[in-house]
CSV table of C-alpha atoms in Angstrom, one decimal:
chain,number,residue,atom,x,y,z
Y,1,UNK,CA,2.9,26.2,-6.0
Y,2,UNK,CA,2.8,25.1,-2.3
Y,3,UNK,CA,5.7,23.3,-2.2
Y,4,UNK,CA,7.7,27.0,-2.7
Y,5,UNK,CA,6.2,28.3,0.7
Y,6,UNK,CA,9.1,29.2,2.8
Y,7,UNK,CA,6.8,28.0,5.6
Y,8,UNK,CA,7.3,24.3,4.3
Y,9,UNK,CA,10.7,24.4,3.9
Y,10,UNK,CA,11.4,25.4,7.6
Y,11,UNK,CA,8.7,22.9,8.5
Y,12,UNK,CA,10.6,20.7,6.3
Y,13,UNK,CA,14.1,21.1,8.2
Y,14,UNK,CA,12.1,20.8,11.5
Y,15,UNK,CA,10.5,17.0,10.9
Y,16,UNK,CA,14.2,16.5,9.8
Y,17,UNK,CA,15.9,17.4,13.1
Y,18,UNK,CA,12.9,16.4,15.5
Y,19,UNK,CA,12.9,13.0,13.5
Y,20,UNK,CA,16.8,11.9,14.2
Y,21,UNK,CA,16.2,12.7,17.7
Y,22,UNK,CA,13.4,10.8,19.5
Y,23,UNK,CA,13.0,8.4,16.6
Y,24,UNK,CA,10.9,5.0,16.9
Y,25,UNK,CA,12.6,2.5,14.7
Y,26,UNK,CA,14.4,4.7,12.1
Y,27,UNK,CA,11.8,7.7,12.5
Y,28,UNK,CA,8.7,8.5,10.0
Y,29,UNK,CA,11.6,9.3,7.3
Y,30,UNK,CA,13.2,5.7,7.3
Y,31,UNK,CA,9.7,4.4,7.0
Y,32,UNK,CA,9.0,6.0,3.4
Y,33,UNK,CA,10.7,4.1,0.7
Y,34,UNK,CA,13.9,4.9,-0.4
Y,35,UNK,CA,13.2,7.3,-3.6
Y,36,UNK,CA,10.1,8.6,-1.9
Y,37,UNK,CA,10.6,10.1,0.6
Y,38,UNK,CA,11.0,14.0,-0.6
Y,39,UNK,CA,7.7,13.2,-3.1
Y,40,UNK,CA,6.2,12.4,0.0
Y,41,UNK,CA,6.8,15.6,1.9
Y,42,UNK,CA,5.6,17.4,-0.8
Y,43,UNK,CA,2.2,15.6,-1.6
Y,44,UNK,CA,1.6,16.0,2.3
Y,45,UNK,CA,1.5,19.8,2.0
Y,46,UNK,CA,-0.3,19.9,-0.9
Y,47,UNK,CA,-3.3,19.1,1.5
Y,48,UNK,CA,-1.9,20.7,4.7
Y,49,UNK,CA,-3.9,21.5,7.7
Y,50,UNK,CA,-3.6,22.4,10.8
Y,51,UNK,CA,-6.1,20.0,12.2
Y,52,UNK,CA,-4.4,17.1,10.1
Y,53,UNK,CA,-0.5,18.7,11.5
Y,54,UNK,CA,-1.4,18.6,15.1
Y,55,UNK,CA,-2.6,14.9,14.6
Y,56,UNK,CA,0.7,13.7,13.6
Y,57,UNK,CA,2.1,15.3,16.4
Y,58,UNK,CA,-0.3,13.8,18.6
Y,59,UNK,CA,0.2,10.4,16.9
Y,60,UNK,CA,4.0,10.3,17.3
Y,61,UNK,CA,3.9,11.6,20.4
Y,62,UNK,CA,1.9,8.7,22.3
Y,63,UNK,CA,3.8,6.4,19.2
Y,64,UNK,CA,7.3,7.5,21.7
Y,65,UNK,CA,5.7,5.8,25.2
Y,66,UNK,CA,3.6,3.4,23.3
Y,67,UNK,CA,0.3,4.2,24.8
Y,68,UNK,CA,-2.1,1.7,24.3
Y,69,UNK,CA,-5.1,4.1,23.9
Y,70,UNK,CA,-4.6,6.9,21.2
Y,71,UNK,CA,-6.1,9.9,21.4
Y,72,UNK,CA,-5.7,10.7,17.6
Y,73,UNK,CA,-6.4,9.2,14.5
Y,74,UNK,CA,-3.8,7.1,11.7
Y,75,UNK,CA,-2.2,8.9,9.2
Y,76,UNK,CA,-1.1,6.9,6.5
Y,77,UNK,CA,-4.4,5.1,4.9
Y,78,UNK,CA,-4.4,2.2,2.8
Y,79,UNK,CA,-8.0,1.3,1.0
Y,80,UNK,CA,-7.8,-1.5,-1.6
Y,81,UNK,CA,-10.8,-1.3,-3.6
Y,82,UNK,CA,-10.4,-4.7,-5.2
Y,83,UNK,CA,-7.9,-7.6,-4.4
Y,84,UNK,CA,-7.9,-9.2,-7.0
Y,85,UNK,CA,-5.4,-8.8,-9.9
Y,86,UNK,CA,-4.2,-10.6,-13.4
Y,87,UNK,CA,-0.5,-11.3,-12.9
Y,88,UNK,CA,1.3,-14.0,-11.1
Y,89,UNK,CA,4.1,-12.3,-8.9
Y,90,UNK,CA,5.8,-14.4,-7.8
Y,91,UNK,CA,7.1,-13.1,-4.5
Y,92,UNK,CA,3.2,-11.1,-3.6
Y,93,UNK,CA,0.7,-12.9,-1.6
Y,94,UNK,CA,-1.7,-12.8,-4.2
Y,95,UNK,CA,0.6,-14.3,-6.7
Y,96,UNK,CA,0.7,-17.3,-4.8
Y,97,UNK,CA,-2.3,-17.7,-3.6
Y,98,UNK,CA,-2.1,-17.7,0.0
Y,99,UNK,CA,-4.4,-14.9,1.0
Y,100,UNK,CA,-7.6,-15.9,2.7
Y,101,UNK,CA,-9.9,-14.1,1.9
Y,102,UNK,CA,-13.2,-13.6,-0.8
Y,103,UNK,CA,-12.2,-11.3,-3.8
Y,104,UNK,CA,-14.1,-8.6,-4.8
Y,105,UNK,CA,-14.6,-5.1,-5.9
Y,106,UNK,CA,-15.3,-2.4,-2.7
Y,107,UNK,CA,-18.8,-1.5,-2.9
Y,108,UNK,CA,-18.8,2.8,-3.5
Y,109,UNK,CA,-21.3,4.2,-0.8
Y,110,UNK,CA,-18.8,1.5,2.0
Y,111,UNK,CA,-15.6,3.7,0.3
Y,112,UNK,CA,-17.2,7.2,0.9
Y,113,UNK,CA,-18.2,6.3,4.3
Y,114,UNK,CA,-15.1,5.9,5.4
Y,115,UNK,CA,-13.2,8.4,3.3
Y,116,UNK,CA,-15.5,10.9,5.3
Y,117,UNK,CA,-14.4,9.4,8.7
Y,118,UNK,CA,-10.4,9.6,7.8
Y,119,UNK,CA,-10.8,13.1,6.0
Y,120,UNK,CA,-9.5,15.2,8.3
Y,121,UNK,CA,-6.3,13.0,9.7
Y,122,UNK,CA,-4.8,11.4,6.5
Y,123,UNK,CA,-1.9,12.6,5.0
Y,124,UNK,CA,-1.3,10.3,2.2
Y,125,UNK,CA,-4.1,7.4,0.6
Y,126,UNK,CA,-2.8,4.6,-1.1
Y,127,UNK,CA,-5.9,3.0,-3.2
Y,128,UNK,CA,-4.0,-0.4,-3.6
Y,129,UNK,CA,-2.8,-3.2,-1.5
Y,130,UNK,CA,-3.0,-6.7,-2.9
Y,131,UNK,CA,-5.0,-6.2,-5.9
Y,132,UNK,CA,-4.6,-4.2,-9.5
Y,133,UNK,CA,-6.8,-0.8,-8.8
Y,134,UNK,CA,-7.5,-0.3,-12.8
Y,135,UNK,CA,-9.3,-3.6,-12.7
Y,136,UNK,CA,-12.0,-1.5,-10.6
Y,137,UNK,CA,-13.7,-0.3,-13.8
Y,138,UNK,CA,-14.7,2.7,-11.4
Y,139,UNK,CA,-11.1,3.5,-9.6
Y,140,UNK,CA,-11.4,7.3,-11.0
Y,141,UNK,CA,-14.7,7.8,-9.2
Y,142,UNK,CA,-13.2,6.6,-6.2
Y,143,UNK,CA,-10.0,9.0,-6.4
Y,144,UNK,CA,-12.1,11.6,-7.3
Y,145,UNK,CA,-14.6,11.4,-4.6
Y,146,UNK,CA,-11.0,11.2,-2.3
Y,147,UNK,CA,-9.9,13.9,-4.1
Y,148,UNK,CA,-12.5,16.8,-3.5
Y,149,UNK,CA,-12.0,15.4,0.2
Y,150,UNK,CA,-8.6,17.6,0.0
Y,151,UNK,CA,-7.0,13.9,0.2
Y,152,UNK,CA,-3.5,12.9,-1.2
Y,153,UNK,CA,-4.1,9.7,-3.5
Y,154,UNK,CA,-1.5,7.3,-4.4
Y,155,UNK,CA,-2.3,4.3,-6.9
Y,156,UNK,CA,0.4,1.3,-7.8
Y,157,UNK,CA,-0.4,-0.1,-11.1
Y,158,UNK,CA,1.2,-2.9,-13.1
Y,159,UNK,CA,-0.8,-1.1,-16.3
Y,160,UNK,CA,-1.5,-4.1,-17.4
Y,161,UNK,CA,-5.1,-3.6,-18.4
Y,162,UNK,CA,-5.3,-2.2,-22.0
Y,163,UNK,CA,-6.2,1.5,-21.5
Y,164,UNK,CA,-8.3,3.9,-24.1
Y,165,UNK,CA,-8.1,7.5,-24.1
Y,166,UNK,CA,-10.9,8.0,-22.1
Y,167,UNK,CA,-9.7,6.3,-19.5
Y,168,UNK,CA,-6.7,7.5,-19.4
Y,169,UNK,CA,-8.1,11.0,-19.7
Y,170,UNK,CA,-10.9,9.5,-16.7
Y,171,UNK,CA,-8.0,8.9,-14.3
Y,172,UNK,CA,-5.8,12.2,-15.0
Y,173,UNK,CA,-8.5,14.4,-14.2
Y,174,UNK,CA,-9.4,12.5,-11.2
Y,175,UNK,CA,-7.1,14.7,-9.3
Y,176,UNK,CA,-5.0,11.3,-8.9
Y,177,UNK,CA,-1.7,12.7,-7.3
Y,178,UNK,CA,1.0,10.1,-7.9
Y,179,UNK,CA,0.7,6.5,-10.3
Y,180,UNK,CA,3.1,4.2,-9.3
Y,181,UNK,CA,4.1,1.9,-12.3
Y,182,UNK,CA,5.8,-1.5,-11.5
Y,183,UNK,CA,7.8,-2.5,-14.7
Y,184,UNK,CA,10.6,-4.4,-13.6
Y,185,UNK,CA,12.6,-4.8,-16.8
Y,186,UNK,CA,12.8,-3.6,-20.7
Y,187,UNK,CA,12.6,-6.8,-22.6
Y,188,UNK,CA,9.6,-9.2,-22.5
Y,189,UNK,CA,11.8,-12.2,-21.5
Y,190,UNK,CA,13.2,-10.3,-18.5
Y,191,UNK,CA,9.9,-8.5,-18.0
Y,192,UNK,CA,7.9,-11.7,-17.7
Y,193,UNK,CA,10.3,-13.5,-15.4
Y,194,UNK,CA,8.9,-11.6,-12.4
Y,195,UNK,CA,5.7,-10.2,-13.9
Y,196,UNK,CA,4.3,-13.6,-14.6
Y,197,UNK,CA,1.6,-12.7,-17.3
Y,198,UNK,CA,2.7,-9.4,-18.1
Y,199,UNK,CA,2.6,-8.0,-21.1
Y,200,UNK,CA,5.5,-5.1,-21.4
Y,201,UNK,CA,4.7,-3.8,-24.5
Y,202,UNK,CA,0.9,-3.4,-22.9
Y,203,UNK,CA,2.9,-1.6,-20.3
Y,204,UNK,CA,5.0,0.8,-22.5
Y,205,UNK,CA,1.8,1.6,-24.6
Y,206,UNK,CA,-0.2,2.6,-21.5
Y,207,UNK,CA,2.6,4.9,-20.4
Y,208,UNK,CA,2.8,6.9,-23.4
Y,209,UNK,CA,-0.9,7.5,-24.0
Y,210,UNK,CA,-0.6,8.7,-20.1
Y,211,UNK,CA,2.1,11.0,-21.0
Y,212,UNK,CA,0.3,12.0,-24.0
Y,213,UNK,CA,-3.2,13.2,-22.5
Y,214,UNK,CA,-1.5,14.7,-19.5
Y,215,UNK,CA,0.1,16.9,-22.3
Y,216,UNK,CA,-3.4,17.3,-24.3
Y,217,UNK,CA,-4.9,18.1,-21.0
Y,218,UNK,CA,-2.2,20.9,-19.9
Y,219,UNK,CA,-2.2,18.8,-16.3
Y,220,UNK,CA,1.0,17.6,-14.5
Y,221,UNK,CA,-1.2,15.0,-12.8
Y,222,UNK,CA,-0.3,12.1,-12.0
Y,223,UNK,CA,3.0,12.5,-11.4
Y,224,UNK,CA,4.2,8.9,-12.9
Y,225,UNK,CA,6.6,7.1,-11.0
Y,226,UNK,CA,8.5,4.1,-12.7
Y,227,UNK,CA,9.0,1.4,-9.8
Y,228,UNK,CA,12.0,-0.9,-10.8
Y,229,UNK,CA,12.9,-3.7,-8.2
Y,230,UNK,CA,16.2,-4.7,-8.9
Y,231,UNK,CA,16.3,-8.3,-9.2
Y,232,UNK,CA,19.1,-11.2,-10.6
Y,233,UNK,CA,17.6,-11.0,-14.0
Y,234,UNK,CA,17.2,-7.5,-14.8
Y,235,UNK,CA,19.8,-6.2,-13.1
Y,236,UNK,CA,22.1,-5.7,-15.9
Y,237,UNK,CA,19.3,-3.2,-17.4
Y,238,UNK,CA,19.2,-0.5,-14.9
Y,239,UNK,CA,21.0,1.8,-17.2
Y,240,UNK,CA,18.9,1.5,-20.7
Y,241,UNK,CA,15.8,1.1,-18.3
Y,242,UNK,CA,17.1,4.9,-17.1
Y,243,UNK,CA,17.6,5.5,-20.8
Y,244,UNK,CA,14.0,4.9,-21.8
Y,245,UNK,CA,12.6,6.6,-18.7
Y,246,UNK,CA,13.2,10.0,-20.4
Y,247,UNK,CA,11.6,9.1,-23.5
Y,248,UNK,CA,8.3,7.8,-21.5
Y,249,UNK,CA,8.2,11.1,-19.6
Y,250,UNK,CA,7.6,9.2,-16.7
Y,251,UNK,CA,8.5,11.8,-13.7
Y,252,UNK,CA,10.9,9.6,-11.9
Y,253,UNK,CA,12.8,6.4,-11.6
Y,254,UNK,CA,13.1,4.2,-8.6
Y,255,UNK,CA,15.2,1.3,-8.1
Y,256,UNK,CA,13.9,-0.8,-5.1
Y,257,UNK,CA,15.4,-3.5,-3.4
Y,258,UNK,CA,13.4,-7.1,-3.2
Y,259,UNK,CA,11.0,-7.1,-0.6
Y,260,UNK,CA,9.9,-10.8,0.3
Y,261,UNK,CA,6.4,-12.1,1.4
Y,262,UNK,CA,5.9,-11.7,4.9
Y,263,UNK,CA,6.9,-14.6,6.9
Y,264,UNK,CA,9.2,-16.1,3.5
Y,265,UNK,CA,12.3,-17.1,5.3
Y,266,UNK,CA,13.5,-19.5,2.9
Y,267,UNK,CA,17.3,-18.5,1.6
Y,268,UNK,CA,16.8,-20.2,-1.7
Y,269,UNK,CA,14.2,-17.5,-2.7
Y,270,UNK,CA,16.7,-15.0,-1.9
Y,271,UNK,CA,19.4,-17.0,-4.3
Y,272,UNK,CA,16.9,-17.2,-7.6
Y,273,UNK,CA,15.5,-13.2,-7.0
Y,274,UNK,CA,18.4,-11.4,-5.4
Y,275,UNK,CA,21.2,-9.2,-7.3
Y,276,UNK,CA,24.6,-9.7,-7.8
Y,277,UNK,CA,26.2,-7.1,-9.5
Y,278,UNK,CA,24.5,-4.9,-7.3
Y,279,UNK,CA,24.8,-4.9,-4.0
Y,280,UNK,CA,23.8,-1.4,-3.0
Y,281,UNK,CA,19.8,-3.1,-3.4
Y,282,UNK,CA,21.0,-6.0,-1.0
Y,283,UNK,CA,19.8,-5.6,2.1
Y,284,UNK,CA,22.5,-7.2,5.6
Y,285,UNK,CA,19.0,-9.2,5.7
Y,286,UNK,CA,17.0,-10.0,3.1
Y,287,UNK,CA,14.0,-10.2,5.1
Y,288,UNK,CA,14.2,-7.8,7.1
Y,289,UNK,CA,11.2,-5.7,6.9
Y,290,UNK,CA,11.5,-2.8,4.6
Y,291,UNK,CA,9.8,0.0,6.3
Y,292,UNK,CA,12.1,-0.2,9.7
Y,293,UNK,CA,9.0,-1.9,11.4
Y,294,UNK,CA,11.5,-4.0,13.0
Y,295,UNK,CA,12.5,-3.1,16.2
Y,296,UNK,CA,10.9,-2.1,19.8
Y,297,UNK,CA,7.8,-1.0,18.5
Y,298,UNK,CA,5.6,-1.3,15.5
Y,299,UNK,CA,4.9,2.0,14.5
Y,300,UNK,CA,1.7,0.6,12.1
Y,301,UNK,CA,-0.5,0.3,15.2
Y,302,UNK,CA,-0.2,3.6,15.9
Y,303,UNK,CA,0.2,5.5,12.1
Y,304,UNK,CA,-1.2,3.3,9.7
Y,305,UNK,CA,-4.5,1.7,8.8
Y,306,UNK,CA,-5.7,-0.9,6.3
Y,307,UNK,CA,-9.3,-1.2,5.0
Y,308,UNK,CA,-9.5,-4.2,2.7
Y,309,UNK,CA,-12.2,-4.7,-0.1
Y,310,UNK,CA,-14.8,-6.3,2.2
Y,311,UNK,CA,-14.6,-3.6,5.1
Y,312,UNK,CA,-11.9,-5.6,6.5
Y,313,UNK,CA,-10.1,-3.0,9.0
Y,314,UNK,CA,-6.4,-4.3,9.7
Y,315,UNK,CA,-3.3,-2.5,11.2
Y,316,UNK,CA,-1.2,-3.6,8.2
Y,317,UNK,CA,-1.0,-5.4,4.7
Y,318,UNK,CA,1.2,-8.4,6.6
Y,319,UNK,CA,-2.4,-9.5,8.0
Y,320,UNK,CA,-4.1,-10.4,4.6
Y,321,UNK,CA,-6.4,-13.2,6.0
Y,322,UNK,CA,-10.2,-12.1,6.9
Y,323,UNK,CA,-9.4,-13.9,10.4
Y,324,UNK,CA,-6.6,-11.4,11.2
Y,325,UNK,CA,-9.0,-8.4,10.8
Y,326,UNK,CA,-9.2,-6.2,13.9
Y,327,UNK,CA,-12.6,-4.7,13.0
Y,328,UNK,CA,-15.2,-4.6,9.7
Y,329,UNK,CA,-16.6,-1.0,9.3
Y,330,UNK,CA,-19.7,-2.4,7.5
Y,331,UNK,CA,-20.5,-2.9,11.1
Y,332,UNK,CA,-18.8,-0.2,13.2
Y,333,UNK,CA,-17.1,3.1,12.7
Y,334,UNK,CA,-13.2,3.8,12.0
Y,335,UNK,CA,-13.3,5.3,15.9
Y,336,UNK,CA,-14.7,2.4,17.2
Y,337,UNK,CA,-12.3,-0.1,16.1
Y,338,UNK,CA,-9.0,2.2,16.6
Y,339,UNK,CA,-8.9,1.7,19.9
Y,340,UNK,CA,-11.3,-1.4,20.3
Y,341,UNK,CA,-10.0,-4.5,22.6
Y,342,UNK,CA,-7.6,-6.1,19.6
Y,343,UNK,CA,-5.9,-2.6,19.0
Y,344,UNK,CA,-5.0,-2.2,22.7
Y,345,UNK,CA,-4.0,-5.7,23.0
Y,346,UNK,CA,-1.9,-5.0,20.1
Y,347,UNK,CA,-0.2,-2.0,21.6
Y,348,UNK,CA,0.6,-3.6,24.6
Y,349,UNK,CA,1.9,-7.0,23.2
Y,350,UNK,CA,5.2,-4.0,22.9
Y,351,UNK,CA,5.2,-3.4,26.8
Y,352,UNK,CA,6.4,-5.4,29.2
Y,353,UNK,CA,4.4,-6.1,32.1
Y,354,UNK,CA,1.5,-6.1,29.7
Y,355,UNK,CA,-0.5,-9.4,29.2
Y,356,UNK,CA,-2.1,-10.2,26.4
Y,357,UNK,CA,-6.0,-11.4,27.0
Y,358,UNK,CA,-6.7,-12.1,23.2
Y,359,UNK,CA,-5.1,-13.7,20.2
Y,360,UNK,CA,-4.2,-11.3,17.4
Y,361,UNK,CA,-2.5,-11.3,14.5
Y,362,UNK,CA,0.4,-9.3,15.9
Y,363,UNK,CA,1.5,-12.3,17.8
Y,364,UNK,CA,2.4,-15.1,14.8
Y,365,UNK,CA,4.4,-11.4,13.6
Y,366,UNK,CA,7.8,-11.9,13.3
Y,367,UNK,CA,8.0,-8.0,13.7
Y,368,UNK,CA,6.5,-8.3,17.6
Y,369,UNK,CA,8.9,-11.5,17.6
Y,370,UNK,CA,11.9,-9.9,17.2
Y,371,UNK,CA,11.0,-7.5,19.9
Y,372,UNK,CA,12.1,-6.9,23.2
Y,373,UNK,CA,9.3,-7.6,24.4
Y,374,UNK,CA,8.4,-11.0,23.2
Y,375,UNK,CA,11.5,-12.0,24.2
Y,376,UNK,CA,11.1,-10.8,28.1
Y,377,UNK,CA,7.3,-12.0,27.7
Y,378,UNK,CA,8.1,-15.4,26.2
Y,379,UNK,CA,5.7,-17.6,24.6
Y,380,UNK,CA,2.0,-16.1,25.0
Y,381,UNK,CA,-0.6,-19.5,25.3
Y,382,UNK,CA,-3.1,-18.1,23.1
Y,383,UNK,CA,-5.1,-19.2,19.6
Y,384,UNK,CA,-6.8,-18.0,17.1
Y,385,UNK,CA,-10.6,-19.6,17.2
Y,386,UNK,CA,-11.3,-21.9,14.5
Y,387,UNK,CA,-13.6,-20.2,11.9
Y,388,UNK,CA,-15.0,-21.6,9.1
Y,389,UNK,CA,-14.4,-19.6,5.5
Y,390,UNK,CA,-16.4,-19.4,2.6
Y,391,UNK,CA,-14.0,-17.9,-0.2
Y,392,UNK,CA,-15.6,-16.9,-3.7
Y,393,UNK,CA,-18.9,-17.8,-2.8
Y,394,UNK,CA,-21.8,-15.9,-2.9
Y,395,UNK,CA,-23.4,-16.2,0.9
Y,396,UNK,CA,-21.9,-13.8,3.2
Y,397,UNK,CA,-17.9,-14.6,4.6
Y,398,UNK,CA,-17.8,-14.2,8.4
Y,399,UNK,CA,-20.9,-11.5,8.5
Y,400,UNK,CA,-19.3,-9.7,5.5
Y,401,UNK,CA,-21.3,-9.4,2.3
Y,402,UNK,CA,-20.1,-9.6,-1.2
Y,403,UNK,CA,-20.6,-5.7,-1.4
Y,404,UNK,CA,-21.0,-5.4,-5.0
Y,405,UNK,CA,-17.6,-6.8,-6.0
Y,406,UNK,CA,-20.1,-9.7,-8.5
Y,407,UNK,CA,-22.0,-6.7,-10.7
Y,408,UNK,CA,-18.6,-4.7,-11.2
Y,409,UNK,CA,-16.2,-7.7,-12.0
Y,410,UNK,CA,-19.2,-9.1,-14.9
Y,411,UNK,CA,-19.1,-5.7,-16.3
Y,412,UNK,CA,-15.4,-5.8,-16.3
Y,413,UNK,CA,-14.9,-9.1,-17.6
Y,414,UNK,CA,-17.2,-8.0,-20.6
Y,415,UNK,CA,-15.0,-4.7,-21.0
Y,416,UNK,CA,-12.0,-7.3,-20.9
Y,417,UNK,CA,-13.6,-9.4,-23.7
Y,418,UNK,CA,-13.8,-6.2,-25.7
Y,419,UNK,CA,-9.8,-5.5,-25.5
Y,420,UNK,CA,-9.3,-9.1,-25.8
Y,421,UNK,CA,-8.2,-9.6,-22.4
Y,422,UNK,CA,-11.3,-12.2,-21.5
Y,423,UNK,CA,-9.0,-14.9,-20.8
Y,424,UNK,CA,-7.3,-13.1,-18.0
Y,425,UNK,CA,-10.7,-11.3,-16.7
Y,426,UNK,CA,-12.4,-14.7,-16.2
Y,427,UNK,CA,-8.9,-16.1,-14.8
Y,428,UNK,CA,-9.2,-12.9,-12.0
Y,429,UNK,CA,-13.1,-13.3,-11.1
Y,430,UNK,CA,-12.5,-17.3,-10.5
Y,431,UNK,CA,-9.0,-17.8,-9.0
Y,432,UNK,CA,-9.5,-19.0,-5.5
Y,433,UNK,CA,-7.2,-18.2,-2.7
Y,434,UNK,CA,-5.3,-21.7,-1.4
């Protein structure tokens, strides 16, 4: 197995002592989640080349004097093949309605087009953002087509969606690498408090037939990780949730702090969700960004990508709205649009005698905000043009087309009828965005 290479391991101890040393806001290490962050490594490797290895270093490099032009190509990938989802989390985006933008399923030939253009630079894919993946009724074709790609795939799931064996057996031999599982207490009542529609014994179900193919199938794929954000009203479960994680075989346990909607500032959130009799998952801020974005520079402009549903292209999941978009690859390449006009403005909004010539995004971010720079820049007199939105509709949204996100959520909603889930299928396909 790779991950026994003594080539690794000294690579390993190298990121670790480079990393401490010319670090940008807590280094790549601080930047994985707490729990992760050895998984992480590991997965990486699992895929290693040298063409992919001497991108990062390029990457991090021009990251260091925030160049504004990168000659290189994001690592981190996040592609979320459909945005829309069944529950009503409470403290996600979607939950509450306040993402602008159509929903949809992303069409398949738009996903292997630009899986072929990020092949040889990403490190880790994460085929989720703001929607449930499994309500893609094709999600394995899509990791698999990753997959053969030599591509390290990464799917969060609140397994909501009643699974049969064959799809559980679809998904394992997928080559899916890691199945993040967000169950965030042991008890309905507790369960549902956060998980707003949830269904834990759904949940529980799910996990076992997992467990129970991987076995039939001789695979140790997908490793299953249980996400558990620590919250007031589960918190006094942490130790039968650790308990029952053995007897679901998931692979690991990880307690995560509360991470708040970006831009949610409001300290009576943080009274109803945060823990007590826990303060190791408080935070000296509880809105503080979790992923050390905070600070001189924000690494996402220069490590991370977002493609959403539609095409979408955005330098993070904090700018859901199709307005914030820096690019739509239905219309131009991944190249083109990493270092386009709205990239470079972005970059620069973290230099000082830069001047900004376009709104972006970046600049209602509280994470270029709280910069140096904004502060020595001051306010920046610039708007975003007024654009008129069609959401849910049928006629295209901004030049984007409903890329076959209609056909794939009718057929789902009659799979959902099937299970009896037909109710929350139809609530999905119809919700629209505030």
């Amino acid at each position: 197995m790779v991950r026994y290479n003594p080539f690794f391991w000294i690579l390993k101890a190298l990121i670790y002592f480079v990393d401490r040393r010319i670090q940008v806001n807590g280094g790549v290490i601080e930047s994985v989640a707490y729990g992760r962050r050895d998984n992480r490594f590991w997965l990486a490797t699992r895929y290693f080349s040298w063409r992919k290895f001497w991108n990062v270093i390029r990457v991090e490099t021009q990251l260091r004097f925030a160049k504004r032009i990168i000659w290189g190509s994001p690592y981190e990938w996040e592609i979320d093949t459909t945005n829309i989802c069944q529950l009503k989390c409470p403290l996600c985006h979607t939950g509450k309605g306040t993402i602008h933008r159509d929903q949809g399923v992303m069409d398949f030939d738009l996903f292997t087009k630009v899986v072929d253009q990020i092949k040889h630079s990403c490190l880790w894919l994460t085929l989720y953002s703001w929607g449930e993946p499994l309500l893609n009724q094709r999600i394995h074709e899509y990791i698999e087509y990753a997959h053969k790609q030599k591509i390290a795939t990464i799917i969060s799931s609140n397994l909501n969606k009643p699974l049969t064996p064959l799809m559980a057996e679809q998904v394992i031999r997928s080559g899916l690498d890691v199945m993040i599982v967000s169950l965030d207490g042991i008890t309905q009542d507790v369960y549902e408090v956060y998980r707003v529609n949830g269904h834990l014994d759904r949940v529980l179900e799910n996990l076992r037939l997992l467990d129970q193919k991987k076995l039939e199938l001789g695979s140790k794929k997908p490793y299953i990780e249980w996400q558990f954000i620590v919250m007031r009203q589960n918190e006094h479960q942490l130790d039968e949730a650790k308990a029952l994680a053995g007897e679901l075989g998931v692979d690991s346990l990880v307690f995560k702090k509360v991470d708040f909607p970006h831009g949610e500032d409001d300290p009576a959130e943080a009274e109803r969700w945060l823990p007590r009799q826990h303060p190791e998952y408080l935070r000296e801020d509880p809105f503080y960004k979790p992923y050390q974005e905070d600070g001189q520079v924000c690494w996402r402009l220069w490590r991370s990508a977002v493609v959403n549903w539609d095409g979408g292209f955005a330098p993070c999941c904090y700018l859901t709205d199709k307005t914030q978009d820096f690019g739509d690859l239905n219309d131009a390449s991944v190249k083109r649009i990493w270092n386009n006009s709205k990239y470079t403005t972005a970059r620069g909004l973290f230099k000082n005698d830069d001047v900004p010539e376009e709104w972006v995004g970046c600049l209602d971010c509280s994470v270029y905000l709280g910069s140096s720079a904004a502060k020595h820049r001051g306010p920046v007199d610039l708007h975003l043009e007024p654009v008129v939105l069609q959401v849910n509709g049928n006629k295209t949204i901004n030049g984007n087309r409903r890329a076959g996100g209609a056909e794939m959520l009718e057929s789902e909603a009659i799979r959902g009828s099937q299970n009896g889930q037909n109710e929350e299928m139809t609530e999905a396909k119809t919700e629209k965005p505030v």
